[in-house]
PDB file of C-alpha atoms in Angstrom:
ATOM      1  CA  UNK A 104       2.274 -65.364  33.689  1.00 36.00           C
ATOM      2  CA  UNK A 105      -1.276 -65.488  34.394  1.00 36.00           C
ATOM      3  CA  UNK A 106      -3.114 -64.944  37.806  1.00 37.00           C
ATOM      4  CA  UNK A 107      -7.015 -65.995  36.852  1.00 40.00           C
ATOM      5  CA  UNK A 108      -8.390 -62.960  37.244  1.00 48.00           C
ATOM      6  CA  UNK A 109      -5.999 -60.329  35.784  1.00 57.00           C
ATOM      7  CA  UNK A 110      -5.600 -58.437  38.467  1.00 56.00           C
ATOM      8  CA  UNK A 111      -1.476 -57.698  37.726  1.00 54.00           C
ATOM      9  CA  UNK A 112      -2.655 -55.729  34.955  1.00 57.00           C
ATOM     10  CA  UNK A 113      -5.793 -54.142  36.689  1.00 77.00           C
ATOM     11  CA  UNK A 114      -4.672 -50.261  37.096  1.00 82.00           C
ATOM     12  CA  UNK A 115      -6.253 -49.737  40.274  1.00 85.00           C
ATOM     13  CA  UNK A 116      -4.655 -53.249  41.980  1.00 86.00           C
ATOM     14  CA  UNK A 117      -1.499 -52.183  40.530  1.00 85.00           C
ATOM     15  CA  UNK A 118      -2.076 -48.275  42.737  1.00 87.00           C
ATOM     16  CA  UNK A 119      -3.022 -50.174  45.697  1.00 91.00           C
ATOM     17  CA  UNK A 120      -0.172 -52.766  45.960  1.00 89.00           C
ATOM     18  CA  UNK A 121       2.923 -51.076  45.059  1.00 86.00           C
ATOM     19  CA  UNK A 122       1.453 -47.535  45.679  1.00 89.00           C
ATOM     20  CA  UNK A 123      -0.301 -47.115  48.550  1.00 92.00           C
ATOM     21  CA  UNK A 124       0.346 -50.446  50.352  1.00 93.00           C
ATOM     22  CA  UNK A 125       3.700 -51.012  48.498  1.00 91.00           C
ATOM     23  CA  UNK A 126       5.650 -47.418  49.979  1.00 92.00           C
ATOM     24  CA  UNK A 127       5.473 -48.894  53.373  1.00 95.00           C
ATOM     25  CA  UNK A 128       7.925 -51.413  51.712  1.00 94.00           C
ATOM     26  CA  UNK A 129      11.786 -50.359  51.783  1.00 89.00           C
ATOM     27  CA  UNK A 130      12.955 -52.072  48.729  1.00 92.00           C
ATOM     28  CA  UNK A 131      11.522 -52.653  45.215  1.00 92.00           C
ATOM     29  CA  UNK A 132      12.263 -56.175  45.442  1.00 93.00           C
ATOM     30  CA  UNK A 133       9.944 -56.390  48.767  1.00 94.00           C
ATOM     31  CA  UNK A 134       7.262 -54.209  46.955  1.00 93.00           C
ATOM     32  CA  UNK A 135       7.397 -56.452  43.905  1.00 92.00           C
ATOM     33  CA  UNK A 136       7.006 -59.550  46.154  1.00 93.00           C
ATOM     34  CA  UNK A 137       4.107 -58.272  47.639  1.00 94.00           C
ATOM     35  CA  UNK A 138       2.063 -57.515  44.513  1.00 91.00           C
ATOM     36  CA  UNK A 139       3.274 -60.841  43.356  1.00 92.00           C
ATOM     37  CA  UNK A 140       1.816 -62.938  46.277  1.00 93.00           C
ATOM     38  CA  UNK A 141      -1.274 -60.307  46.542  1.00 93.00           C
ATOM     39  CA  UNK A 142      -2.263 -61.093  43.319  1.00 90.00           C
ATOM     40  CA  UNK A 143      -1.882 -64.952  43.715  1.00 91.00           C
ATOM     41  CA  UNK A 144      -4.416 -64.661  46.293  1.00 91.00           C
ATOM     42  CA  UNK A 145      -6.894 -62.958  44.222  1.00 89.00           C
ATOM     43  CA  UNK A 146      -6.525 -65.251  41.444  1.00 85.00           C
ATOM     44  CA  UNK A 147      -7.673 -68.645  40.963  1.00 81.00           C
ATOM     45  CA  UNK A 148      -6.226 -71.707  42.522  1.00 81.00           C
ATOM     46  CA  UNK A 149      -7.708 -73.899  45.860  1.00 84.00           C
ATOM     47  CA  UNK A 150      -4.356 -73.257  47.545  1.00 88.00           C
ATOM     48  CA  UNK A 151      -3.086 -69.283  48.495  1.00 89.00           C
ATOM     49  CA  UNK A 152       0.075 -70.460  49.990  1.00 90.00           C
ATOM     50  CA  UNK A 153       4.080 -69.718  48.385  1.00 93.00           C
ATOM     51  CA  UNK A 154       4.479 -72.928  46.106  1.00 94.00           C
ATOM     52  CA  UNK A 155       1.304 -73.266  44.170  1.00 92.00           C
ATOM     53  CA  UNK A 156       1.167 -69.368  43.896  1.00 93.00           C
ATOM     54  CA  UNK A 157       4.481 -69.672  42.388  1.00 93.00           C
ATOM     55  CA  UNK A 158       3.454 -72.660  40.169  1.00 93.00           C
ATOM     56  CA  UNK A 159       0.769 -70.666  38.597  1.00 90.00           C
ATOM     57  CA  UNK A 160       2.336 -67.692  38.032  1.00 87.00           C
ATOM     58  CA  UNK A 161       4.711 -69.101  35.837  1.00 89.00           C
ATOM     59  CA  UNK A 162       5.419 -72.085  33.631  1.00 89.00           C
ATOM     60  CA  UNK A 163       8.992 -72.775  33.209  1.00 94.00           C
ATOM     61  CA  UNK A 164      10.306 -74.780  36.116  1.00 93.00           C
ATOM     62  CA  UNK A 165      13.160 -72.762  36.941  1.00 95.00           C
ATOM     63  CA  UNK A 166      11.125 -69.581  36.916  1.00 94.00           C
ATOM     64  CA  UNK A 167       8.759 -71.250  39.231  1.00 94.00           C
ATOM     65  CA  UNK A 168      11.933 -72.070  41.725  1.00 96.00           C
ATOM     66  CA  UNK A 169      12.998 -68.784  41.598  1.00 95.00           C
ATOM     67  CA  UNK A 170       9.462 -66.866  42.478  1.00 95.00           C
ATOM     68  CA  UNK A 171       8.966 -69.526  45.126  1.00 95.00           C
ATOM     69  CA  UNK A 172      12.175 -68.908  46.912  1.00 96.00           C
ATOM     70  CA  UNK A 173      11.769 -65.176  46.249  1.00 96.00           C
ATOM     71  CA  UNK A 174       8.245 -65.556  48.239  1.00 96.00           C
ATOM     72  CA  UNK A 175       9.329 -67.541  50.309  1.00 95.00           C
ATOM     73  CA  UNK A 176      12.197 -65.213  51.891  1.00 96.00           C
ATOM     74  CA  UNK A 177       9.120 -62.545  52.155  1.00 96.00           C
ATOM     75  CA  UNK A 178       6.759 -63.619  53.720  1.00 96.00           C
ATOM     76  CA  UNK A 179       9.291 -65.740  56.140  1.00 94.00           C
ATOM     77  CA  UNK A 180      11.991 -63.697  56.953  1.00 93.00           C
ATOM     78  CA  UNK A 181      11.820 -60.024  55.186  1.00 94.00           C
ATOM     79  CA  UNK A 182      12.006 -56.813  57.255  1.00 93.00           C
ATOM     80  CA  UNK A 183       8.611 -55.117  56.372  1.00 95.00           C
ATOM     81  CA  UNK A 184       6.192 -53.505  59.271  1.00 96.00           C
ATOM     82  CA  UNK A 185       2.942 -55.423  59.017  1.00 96.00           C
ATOM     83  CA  UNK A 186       1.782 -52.521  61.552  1.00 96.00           C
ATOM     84  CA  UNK A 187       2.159 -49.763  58.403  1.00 97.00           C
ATOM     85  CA  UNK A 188       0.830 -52.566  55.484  1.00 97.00           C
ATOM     86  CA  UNK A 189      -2.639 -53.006  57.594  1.00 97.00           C
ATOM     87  CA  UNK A 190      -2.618 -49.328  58.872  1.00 97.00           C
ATOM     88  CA  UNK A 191      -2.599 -48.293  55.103  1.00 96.00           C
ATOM     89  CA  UNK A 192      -5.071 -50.745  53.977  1.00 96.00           C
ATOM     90  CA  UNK A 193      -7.710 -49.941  56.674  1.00 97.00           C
ATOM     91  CA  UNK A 194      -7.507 -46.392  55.628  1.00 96.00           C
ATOM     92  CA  UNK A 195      -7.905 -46.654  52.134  1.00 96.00           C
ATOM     93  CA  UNK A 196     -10.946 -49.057  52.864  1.00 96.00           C
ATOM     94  CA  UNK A 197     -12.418 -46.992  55.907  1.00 97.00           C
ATOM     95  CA  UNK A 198     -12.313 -44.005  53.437  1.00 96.00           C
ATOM     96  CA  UNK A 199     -14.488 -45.867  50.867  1.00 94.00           C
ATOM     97  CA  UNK A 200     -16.987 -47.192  53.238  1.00 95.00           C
ATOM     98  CA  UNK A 201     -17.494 -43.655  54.574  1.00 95.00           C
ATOM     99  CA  UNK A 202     -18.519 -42.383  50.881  1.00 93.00           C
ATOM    100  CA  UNK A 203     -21.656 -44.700  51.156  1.00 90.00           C
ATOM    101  CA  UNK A 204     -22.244 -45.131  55.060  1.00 93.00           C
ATOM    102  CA  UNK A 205     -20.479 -43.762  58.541  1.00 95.00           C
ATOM    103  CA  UNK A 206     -18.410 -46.845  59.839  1.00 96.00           C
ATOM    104  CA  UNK A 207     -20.125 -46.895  63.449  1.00 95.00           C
ATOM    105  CA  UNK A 208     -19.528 -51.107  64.101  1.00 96.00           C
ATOM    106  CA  UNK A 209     -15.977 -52.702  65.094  1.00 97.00           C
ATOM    107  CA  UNK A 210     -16.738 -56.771  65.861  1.00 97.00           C
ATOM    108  CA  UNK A 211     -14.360 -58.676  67.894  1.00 97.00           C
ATOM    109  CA  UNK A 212     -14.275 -62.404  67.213  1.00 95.00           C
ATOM    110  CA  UNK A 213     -11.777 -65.332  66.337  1.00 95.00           C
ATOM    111  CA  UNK A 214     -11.010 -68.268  64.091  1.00 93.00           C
ATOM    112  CA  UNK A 215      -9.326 -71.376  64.055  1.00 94.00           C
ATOM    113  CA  UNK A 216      -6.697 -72.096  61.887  1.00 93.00           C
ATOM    114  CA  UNK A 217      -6.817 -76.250  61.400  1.00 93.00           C
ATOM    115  CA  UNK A 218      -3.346 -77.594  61.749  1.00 92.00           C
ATOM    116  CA  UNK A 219      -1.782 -81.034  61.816  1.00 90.00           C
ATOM    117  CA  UNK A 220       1.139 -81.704  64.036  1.00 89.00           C
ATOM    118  CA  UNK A 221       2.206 -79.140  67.001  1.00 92.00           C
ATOM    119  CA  UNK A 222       5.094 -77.257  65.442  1.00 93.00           C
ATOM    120  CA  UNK A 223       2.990 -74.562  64.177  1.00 95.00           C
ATOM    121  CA  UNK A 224       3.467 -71.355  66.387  1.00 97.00           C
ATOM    122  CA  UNK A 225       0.361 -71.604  68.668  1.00 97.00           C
ATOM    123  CA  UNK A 226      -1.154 -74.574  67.479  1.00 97.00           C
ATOM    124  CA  UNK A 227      -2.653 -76.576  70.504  1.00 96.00           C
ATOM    125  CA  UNK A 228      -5.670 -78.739  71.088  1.00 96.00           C
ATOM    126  CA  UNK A 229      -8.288 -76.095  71.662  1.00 95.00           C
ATOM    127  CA  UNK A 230     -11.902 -74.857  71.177  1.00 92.00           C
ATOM    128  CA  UNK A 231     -12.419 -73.046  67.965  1.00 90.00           C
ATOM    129  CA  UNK A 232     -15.606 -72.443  66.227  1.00 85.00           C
ATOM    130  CA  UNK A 233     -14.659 -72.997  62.994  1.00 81.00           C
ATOM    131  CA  UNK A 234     -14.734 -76.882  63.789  1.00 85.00           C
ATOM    132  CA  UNK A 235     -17.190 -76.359  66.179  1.00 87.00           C
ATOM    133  CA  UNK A 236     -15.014 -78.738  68.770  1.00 92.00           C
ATOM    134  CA  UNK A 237     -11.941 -78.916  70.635  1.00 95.00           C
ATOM    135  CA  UNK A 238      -8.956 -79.480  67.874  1.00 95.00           C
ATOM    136  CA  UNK A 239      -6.014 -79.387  66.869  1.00 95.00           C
ATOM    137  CA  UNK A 240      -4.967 -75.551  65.898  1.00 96.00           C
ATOM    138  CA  UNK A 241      -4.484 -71.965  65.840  1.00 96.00           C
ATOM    139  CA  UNK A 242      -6.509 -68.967  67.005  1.00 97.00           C
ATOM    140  CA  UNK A 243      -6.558 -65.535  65.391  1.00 97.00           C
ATOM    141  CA  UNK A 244      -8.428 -62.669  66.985  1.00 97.00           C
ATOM    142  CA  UNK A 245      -9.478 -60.183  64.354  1.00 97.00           C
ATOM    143  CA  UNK A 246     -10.921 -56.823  64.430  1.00 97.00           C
ATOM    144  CA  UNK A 247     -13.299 -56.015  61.797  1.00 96.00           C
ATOM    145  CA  UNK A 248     -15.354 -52.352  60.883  1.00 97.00           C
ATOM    146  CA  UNK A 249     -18.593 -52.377  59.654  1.00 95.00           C
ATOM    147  CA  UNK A 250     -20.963 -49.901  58.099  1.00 94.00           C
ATOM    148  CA  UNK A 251     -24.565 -50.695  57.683  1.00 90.00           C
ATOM    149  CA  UNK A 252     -23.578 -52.417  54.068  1.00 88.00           C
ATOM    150  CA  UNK A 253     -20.161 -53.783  54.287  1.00 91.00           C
ATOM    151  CA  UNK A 254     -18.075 -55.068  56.656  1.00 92.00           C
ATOM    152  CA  UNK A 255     -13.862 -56.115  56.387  1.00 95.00           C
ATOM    153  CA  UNK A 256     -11.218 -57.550  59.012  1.00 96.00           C
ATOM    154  CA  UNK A 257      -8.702 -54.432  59.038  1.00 97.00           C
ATOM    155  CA  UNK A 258      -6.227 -56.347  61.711  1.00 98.00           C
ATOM    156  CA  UNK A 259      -5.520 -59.732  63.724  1.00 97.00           C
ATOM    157  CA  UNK A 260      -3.715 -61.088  66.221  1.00 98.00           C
ATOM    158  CA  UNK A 261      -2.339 -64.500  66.911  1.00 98.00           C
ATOM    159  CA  UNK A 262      -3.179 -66.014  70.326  1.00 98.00           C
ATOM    160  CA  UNK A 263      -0.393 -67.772  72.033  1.00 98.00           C
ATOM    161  CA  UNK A 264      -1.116 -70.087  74.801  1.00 97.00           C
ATOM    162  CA  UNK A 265       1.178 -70.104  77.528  1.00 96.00           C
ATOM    163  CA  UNK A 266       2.652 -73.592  76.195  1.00 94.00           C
ATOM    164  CA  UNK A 267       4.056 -71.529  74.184  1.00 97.00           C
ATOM    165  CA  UNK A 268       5.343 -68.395  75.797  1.00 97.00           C
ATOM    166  CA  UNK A 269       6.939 -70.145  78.391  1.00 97.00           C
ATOM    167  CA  UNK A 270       9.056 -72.108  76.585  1.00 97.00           C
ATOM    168  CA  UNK A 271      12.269 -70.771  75.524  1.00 96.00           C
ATOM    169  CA  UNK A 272      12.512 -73.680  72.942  1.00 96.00           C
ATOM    170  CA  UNK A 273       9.480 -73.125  71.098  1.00 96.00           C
ATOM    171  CA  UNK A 274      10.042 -69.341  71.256  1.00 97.00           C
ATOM    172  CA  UNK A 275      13.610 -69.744  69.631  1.00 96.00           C
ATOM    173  CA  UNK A 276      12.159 -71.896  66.870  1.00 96.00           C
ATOM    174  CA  UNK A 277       9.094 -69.887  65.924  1.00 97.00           C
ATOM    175  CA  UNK A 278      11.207 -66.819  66.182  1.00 96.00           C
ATOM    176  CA  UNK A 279       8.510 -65.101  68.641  1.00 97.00           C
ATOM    177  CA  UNK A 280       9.165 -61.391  69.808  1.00 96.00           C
ATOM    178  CA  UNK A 281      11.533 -61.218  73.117  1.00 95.00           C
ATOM    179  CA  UNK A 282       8.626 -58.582  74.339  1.00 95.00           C
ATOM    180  CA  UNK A 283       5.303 -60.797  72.824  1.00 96.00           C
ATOM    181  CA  UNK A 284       4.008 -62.632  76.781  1.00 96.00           C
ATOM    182  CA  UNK A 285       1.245 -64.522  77.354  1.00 97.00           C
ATOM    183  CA  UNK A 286      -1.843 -62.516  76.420  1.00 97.00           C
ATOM    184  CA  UNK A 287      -5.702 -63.592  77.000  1.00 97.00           C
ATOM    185  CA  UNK A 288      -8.228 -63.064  73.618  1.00 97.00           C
ATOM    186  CA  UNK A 289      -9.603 -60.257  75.456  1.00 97.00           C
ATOM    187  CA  UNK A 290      -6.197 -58.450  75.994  1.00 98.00           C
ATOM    188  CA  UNK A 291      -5.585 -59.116  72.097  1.00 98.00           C
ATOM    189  CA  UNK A 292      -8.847 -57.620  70.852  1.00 98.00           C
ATOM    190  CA  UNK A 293      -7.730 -54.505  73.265  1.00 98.00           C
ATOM    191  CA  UNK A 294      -4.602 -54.087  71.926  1.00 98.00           C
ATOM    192  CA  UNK A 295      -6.052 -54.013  68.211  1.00 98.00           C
ATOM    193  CA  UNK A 296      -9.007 -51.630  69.152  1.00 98.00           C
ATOM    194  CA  UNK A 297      -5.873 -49.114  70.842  1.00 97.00           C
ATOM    195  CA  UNK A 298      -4.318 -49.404  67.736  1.00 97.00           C
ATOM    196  CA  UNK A 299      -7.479 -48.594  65.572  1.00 97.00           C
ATOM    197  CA  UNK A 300      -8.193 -45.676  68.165  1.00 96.00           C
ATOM    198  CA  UNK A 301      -4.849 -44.627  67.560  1.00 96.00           C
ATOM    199  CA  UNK A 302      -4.943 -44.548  63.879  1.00 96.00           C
ATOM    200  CA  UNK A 303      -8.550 -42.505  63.909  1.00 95.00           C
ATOM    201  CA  UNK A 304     -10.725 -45.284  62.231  1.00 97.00           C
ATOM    202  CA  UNK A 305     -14.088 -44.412  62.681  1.00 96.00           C
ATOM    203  CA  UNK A 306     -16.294 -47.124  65.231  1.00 95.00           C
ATOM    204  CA  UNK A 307     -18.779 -46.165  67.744  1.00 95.00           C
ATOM    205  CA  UNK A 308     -19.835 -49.788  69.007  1.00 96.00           C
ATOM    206  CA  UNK A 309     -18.232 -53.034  69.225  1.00 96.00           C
ATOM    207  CA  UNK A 310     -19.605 -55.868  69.075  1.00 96.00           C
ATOM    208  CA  UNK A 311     -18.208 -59.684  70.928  1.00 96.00           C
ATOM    209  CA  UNK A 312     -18.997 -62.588  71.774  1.00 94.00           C
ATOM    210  CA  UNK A 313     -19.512 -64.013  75.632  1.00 92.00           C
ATOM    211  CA  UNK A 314     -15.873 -65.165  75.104  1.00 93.00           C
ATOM    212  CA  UNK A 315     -15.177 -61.111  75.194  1.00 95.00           C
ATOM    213  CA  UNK A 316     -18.240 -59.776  76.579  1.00 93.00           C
ATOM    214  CA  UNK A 317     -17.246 -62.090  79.971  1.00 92.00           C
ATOM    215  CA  UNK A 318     -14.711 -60.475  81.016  1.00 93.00           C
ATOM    216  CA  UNK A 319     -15.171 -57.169  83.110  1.00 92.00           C
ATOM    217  CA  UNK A 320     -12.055 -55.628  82.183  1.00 95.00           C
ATOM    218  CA  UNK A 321     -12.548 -55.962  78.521  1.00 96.00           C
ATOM    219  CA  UNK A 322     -15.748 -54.152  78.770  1.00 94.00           C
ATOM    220  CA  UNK A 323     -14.199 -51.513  81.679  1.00 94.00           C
ATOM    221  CA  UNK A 324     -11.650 -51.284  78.580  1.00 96.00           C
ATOM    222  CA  UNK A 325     -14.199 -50.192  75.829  1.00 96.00           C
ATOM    223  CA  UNK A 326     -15.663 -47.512  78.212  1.00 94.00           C
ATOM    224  CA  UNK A 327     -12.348 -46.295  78.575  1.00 94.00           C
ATOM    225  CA  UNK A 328     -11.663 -45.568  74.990  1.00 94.00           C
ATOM    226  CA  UNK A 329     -14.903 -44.187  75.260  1.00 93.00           C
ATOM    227  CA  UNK A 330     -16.917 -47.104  73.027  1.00 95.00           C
ATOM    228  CA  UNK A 331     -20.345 -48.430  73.393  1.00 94.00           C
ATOM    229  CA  UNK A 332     -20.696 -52.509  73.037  1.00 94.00           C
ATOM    230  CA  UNK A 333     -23.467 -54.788  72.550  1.00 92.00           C
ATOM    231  CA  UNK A 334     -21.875 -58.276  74.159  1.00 92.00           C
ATOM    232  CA  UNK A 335     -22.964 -61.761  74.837  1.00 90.00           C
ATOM    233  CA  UNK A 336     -22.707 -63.043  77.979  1.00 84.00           C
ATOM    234  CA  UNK A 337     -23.027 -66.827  79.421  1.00 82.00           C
ATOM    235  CA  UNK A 338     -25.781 -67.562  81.912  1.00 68.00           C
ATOM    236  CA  UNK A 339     -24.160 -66.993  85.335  1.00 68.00           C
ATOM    237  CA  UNK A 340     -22.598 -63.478  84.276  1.00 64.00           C
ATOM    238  CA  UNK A 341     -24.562 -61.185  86.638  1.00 63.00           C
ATOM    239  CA  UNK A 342     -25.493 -57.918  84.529  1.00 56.00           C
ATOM    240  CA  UNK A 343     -27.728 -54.767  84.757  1.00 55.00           C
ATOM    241  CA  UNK A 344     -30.516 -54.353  82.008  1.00 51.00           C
ATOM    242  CA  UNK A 345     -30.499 -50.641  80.940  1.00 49.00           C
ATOM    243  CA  UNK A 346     -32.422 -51.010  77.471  1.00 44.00           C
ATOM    244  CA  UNK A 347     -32.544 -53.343  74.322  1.00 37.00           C
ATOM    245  CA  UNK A 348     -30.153 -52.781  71.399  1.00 38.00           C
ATOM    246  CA  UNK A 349     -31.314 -54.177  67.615  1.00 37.00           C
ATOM    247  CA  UNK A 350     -27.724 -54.077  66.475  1.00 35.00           C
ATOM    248  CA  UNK A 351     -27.079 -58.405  65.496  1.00 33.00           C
ATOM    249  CA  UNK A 352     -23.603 -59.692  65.793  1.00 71.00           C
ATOM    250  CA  UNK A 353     -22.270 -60.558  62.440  1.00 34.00           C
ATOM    251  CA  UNK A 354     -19.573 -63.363  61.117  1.00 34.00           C
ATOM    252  CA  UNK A 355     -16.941 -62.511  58.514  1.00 38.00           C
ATOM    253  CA  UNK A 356     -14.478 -64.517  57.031  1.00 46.00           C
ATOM    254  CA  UNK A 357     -11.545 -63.945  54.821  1.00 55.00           C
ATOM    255  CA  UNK A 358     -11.480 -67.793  54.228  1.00 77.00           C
ATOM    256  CA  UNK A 359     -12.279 -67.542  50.445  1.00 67.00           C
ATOM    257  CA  UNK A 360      -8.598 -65.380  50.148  1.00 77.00           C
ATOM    258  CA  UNK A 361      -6.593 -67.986  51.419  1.00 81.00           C
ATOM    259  CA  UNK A 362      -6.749 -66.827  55.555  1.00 86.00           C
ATOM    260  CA  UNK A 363      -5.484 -70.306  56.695  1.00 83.00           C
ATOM    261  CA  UNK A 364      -3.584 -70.959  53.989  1.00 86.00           C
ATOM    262  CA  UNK A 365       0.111 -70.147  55.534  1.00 87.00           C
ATOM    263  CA  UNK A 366       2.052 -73.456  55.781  1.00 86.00           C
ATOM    264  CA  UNK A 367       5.095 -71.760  57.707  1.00 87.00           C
ATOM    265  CA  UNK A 368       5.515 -72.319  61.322  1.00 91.00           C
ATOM    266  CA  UNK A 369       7.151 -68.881  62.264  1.00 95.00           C
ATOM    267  CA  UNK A 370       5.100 -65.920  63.826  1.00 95.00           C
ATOM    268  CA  UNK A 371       6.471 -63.553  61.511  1.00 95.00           C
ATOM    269  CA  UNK A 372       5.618 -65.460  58.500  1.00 94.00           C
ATOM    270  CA  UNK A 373       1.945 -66.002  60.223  1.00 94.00           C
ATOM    271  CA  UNK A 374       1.704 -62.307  60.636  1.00 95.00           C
ATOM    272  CA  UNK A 375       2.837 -61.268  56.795  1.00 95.00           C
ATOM    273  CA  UNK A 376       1.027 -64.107  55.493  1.00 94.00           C
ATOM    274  CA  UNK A 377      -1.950 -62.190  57.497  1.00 94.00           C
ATOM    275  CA  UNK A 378      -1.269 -58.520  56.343  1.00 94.00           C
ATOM    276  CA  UNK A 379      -1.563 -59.400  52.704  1.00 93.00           C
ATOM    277  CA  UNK A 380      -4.771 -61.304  52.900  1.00 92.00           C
ATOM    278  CA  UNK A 381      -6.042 -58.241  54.867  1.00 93.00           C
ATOM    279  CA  UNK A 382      -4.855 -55.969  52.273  1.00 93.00           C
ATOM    280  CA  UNK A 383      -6.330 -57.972  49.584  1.00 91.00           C
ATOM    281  CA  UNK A 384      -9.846 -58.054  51.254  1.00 90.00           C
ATOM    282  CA  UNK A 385      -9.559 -54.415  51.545  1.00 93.00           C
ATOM    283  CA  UNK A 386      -9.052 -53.897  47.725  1.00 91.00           C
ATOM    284  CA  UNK A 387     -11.967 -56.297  46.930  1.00 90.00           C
ATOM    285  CA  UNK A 388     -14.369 -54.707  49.001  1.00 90.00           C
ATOM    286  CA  UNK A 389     -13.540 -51.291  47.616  1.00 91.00           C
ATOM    287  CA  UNK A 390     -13.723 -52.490  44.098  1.00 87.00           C
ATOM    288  CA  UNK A 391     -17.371 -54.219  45.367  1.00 85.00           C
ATOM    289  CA  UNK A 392     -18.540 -50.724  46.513  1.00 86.00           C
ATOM    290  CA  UNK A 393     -17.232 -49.116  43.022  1.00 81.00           C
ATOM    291  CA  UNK A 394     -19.118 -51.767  40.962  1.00 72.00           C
ATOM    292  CA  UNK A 395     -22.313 -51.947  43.093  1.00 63.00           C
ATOM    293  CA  UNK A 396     -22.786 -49.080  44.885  1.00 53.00           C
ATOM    294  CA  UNK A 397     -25.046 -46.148  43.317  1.00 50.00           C
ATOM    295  CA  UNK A 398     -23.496 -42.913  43.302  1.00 47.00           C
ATOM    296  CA  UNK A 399     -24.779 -40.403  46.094  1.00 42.00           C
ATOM    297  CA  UNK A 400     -26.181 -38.205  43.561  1.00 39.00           C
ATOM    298  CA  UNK A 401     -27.959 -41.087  41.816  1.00 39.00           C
ATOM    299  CA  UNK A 402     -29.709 -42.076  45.333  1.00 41.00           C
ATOM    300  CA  UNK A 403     -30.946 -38.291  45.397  1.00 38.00           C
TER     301      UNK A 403
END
């Protein structure tokens, strides 16, 4: 077996995945899934999706059959709270960050998933940044915390156009929630910042773009969770100057770990597919800081 990078024999990525990640997982066959597929992602390989994860991690044909159908079942139809995976990921990264620097910055912003064909869960023709046009794909509104050195997506949420919600059809085959309606970006990015108030991560300002910092609600929203922002807002927005703020929006992207990589259609395999690149950019940017990061007695 051999993953690139040897992270399945790295102490600290074996801690993280079946440790602290892997105890939010029931069974030892979901926990030894997970580590599998996590460490596929961090290895080498173009694709990060089930069948050439399973192809490199092992050489025998029948071996490879068996992890990709063992994959497969997880990330598709396994019983495992992606709520508890990210929770415990954004804590063991918000921790680290706080060593070096107070996380003050959560950013709201989204990215398009490219897709061909329209049986996807949420795929539509629609403006995404990432191709910098109208096209053919999905949306995913993330929620990322940032210090003054690092920054990492801790959770996202998949928008669903109404297409989609209001059709029984389309709901049956991508397996949708019964209580998952039609929600706007703005409503998304406010149901992941009540979850990160919830779960006490750290974030004094939040940052958005005008497709965020439009909408009066959203920013009524902050206020009420008792958060600052620094927003853009298109031309015809009427606004108030009060002062100048130097904070600059920043972009990240967990592209490099195989983000858009999920070839399922289902919103549950979207979402799982989702939690473990999360967790796996959480582990990477905590091994960064160990590497890189002088000591705080050293900086005395």
């Amino acid at each position: 077996m051999s993953y690139g990078a040897d992270f399945s024999t790295n102490h600290r990525a074996q801690e993280f995945f079946q440790g602290i990640v892997g105890k939010h997982l029931r069974r030892p066959e979901q926990r030894e899934s997970f580590a599998t597929y996590a460490f596929g992602i961090l290895g080498d390989g173009e694709r990060k999706s089930v069948e050439p994860i399973a192809a490199r991690a092992f050489s025998d044909p029948e071996d490879v059959q068996r992890c990709h159908d063992r994959l497969l079942y997880f990330i598709r139809d396994s019983p495992w709270s992606d709520r508890d995976v990210r929770r415990a990921a954004a804590r063991y990264v918000v921790d680290a960050m706080q060593e070096h620097e107070p996380v003050t910055v959560w950013i709201i912003d989204d990215t398009g998933f490219l897709k061909q064909g329209k049986n996807s869960v949420g795929v539509k023709r629609q403006y995404t940044g990432s191709a910098g046009k109208i096209t053919n794909c999905q949306i995913g509104v993330s929620l990322c915390v940032s210090n003054r050195k690092e920054q990492v997506p801790i959770d996202f949420e998949l928008y669903l156009p109404d297409d989609w919600t209001d059709d029984p059809q389309r709901r049956k085959a991508a397996r949708i929630p019964e209580e998952r309606a039609f929600k706007t970006k703005p409503e998304l990015a406010l149901d992941m910042i009540g979850r990160a108030k919830a779960d006490g991560i750290p974030g004094d300002i939040v940052l958005a773009d005008a497709g965020y910092g439009d909408s009066s609600s959203f920013r009524a929203a902050l206020r009420g969770h008792g958060l600052d922002y620094a927003v853009a807002i298109k031309s015809p927005t009427r606004f108030w100057l009060l002062g100048m703020n130097d904070e600059v929006e920043r972009v990240v992207s967990a592209e490099e770990f195989g983000l858009d990589h999920f070839e399922g259609r289902s919103f549950p395999g979207w979402n799982h597919h989702v939690s473990v690149v999360l967790c796996c950019y959480a582990f990477v940017v905590v091994e960064r800081m160990r590497h890189f990061f002088p000591s705080a007695r050293r900086q005395a």
